[in-house]
PDB file of C-alpha atoms in Angstrom:
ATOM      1  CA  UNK A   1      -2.536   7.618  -7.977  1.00 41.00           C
ATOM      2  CA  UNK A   2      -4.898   5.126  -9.471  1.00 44.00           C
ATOM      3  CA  UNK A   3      -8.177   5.519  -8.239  1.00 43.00           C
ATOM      4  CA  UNK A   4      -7.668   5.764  -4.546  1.00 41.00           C
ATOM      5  CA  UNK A   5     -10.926   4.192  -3.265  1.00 43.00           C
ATOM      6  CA  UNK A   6     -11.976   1.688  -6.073  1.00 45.00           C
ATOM      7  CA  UNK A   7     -11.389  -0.917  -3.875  1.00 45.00           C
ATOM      8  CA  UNK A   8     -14.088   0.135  -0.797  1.00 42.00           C
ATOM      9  CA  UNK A   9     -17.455  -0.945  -1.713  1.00 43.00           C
ATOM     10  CA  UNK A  10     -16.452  -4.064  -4.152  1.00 46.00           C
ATOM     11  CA  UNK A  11     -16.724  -6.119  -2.221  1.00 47.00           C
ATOM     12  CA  UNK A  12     -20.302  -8.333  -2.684  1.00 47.00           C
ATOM     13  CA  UNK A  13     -20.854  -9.273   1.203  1.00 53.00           C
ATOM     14  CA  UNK A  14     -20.930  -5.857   2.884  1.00 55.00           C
ATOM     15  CA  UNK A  15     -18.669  -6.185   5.786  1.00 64.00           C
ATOM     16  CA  UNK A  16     -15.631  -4.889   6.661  1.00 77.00           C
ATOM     17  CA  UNK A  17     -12.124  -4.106   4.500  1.00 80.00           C
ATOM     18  CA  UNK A  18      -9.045  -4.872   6.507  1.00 84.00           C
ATOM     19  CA  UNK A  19      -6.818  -1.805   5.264  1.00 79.00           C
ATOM     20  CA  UNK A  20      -4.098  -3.696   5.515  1.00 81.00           C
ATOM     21  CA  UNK A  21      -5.269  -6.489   3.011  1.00 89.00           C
ATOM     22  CA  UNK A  22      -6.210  -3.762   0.520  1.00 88.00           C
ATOM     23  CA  UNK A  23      -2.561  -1.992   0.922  1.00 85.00           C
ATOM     24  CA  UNK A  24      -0.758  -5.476   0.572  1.00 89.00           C
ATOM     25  CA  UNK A  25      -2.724  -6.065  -2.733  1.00 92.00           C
ATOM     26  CA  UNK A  26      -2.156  -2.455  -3.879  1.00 91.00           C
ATOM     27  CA  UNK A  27       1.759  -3.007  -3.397  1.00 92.00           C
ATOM     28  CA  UNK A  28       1.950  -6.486  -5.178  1.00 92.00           C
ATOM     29  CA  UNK A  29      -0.106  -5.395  -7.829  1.00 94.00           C
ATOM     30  CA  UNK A  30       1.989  -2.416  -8.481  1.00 94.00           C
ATOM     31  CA  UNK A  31       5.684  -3.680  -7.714  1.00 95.00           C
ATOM     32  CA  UNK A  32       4.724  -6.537  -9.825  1.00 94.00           C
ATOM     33  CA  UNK A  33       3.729  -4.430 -12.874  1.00 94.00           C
ATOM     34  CA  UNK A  34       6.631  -2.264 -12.627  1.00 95.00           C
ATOM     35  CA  UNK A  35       9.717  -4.651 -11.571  1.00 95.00           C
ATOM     36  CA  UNK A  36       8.453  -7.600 -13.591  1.00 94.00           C
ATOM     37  CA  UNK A  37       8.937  -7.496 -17.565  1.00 88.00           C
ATOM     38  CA  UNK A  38       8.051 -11.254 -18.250  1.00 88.00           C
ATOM     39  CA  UNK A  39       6.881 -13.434 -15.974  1.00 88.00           C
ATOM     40  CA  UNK A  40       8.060 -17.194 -15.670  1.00 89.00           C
ATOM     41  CA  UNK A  41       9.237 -19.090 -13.186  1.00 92.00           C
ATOM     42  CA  UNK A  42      11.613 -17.487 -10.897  1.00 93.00           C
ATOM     43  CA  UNK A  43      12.794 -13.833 -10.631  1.00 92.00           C
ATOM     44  CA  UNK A  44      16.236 -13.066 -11.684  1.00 93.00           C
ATOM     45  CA  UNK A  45      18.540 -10.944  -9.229  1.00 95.00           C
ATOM     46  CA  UNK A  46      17.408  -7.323 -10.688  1.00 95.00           C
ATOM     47  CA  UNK A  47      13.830  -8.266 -10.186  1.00 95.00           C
ATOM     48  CA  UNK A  48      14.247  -9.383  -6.675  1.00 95.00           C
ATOM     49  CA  UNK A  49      16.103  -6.469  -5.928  1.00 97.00           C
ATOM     50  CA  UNK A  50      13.432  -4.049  -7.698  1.00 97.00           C
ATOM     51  CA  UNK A  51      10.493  -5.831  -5.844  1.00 95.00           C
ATOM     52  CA  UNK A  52      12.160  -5.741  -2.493  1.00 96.00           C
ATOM     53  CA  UNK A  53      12.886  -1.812  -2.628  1.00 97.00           C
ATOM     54  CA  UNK A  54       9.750  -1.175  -4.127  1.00 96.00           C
ATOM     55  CA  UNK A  55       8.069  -2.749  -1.191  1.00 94.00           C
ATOM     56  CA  UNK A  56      10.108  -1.086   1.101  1.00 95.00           C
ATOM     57  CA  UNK A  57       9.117   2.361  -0.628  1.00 94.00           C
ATOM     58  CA  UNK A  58       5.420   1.768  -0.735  1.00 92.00           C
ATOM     59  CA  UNK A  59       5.786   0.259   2.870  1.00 92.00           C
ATOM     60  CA  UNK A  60       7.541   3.292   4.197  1.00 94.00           C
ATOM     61  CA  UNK A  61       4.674   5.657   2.570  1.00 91.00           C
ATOM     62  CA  UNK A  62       1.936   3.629   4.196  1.00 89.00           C
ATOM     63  CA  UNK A  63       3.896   4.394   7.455  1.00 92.00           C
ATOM     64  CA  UNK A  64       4.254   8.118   7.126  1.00 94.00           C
ATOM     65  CA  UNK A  65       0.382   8.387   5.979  1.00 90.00           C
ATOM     66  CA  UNK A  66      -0.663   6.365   8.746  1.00 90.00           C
ATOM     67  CA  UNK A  67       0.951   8.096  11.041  1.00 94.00           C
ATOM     68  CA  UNK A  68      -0.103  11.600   9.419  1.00 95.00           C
ATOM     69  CA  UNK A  69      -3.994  10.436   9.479  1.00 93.00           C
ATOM     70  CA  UNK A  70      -3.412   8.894  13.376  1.00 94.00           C
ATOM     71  CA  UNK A  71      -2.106  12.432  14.454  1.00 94.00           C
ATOM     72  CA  UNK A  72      -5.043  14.199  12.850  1.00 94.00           C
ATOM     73  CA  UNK A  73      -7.636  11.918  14.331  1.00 94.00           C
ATOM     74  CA  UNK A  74      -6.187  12.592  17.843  1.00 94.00           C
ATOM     75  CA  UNK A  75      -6.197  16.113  16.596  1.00 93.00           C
ATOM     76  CA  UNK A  76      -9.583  15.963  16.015  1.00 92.00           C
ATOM     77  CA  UNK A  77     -10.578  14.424  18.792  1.00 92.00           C
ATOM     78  CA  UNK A  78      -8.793  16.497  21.188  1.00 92.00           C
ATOM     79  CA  UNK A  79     -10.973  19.686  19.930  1.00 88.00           C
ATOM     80  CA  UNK A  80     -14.360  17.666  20.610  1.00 84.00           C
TER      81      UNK A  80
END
């Protein structure tokens, strides 16, 4: 995976990250490299149909890590 936390602490005003804006721009920037050979103005039907699973892939990993983290911070908790 390519470098998992370069995107906390780029950002030049110090506030928050939304997770959810970082994952969004993780999955466009990778979906895009992989499904899209040359860019121009509209995709044809294999490239929709690449960026549209590949979405639905990344989507469904966020899910099942998201969950996974949720249940060990209740975990956690629980034994405080």
């Amino acid at each position: 995976m390519e470098g998992f936390g370069s995107d906390f602490g780029s950002g030049g005003g110090g506030g928050e990250l939304d997770p959810g804006l970082i994952m969004e721009q993780r999955m466009t920037d990778k979906c895009f490299r992989k499904c899209i050979g040359k860019p121009g103005g509209a995709l044809d039907n294999s490239e929709q149909k690449c960026i549209a699973m590949c979405m639905d892939r990344y989507m469904d990993s966020w899910n099942t890590v998201s969950r996974a983290y949720n249940s060990r911070l209740q975990r956690e908790r629980a034994n405080m």
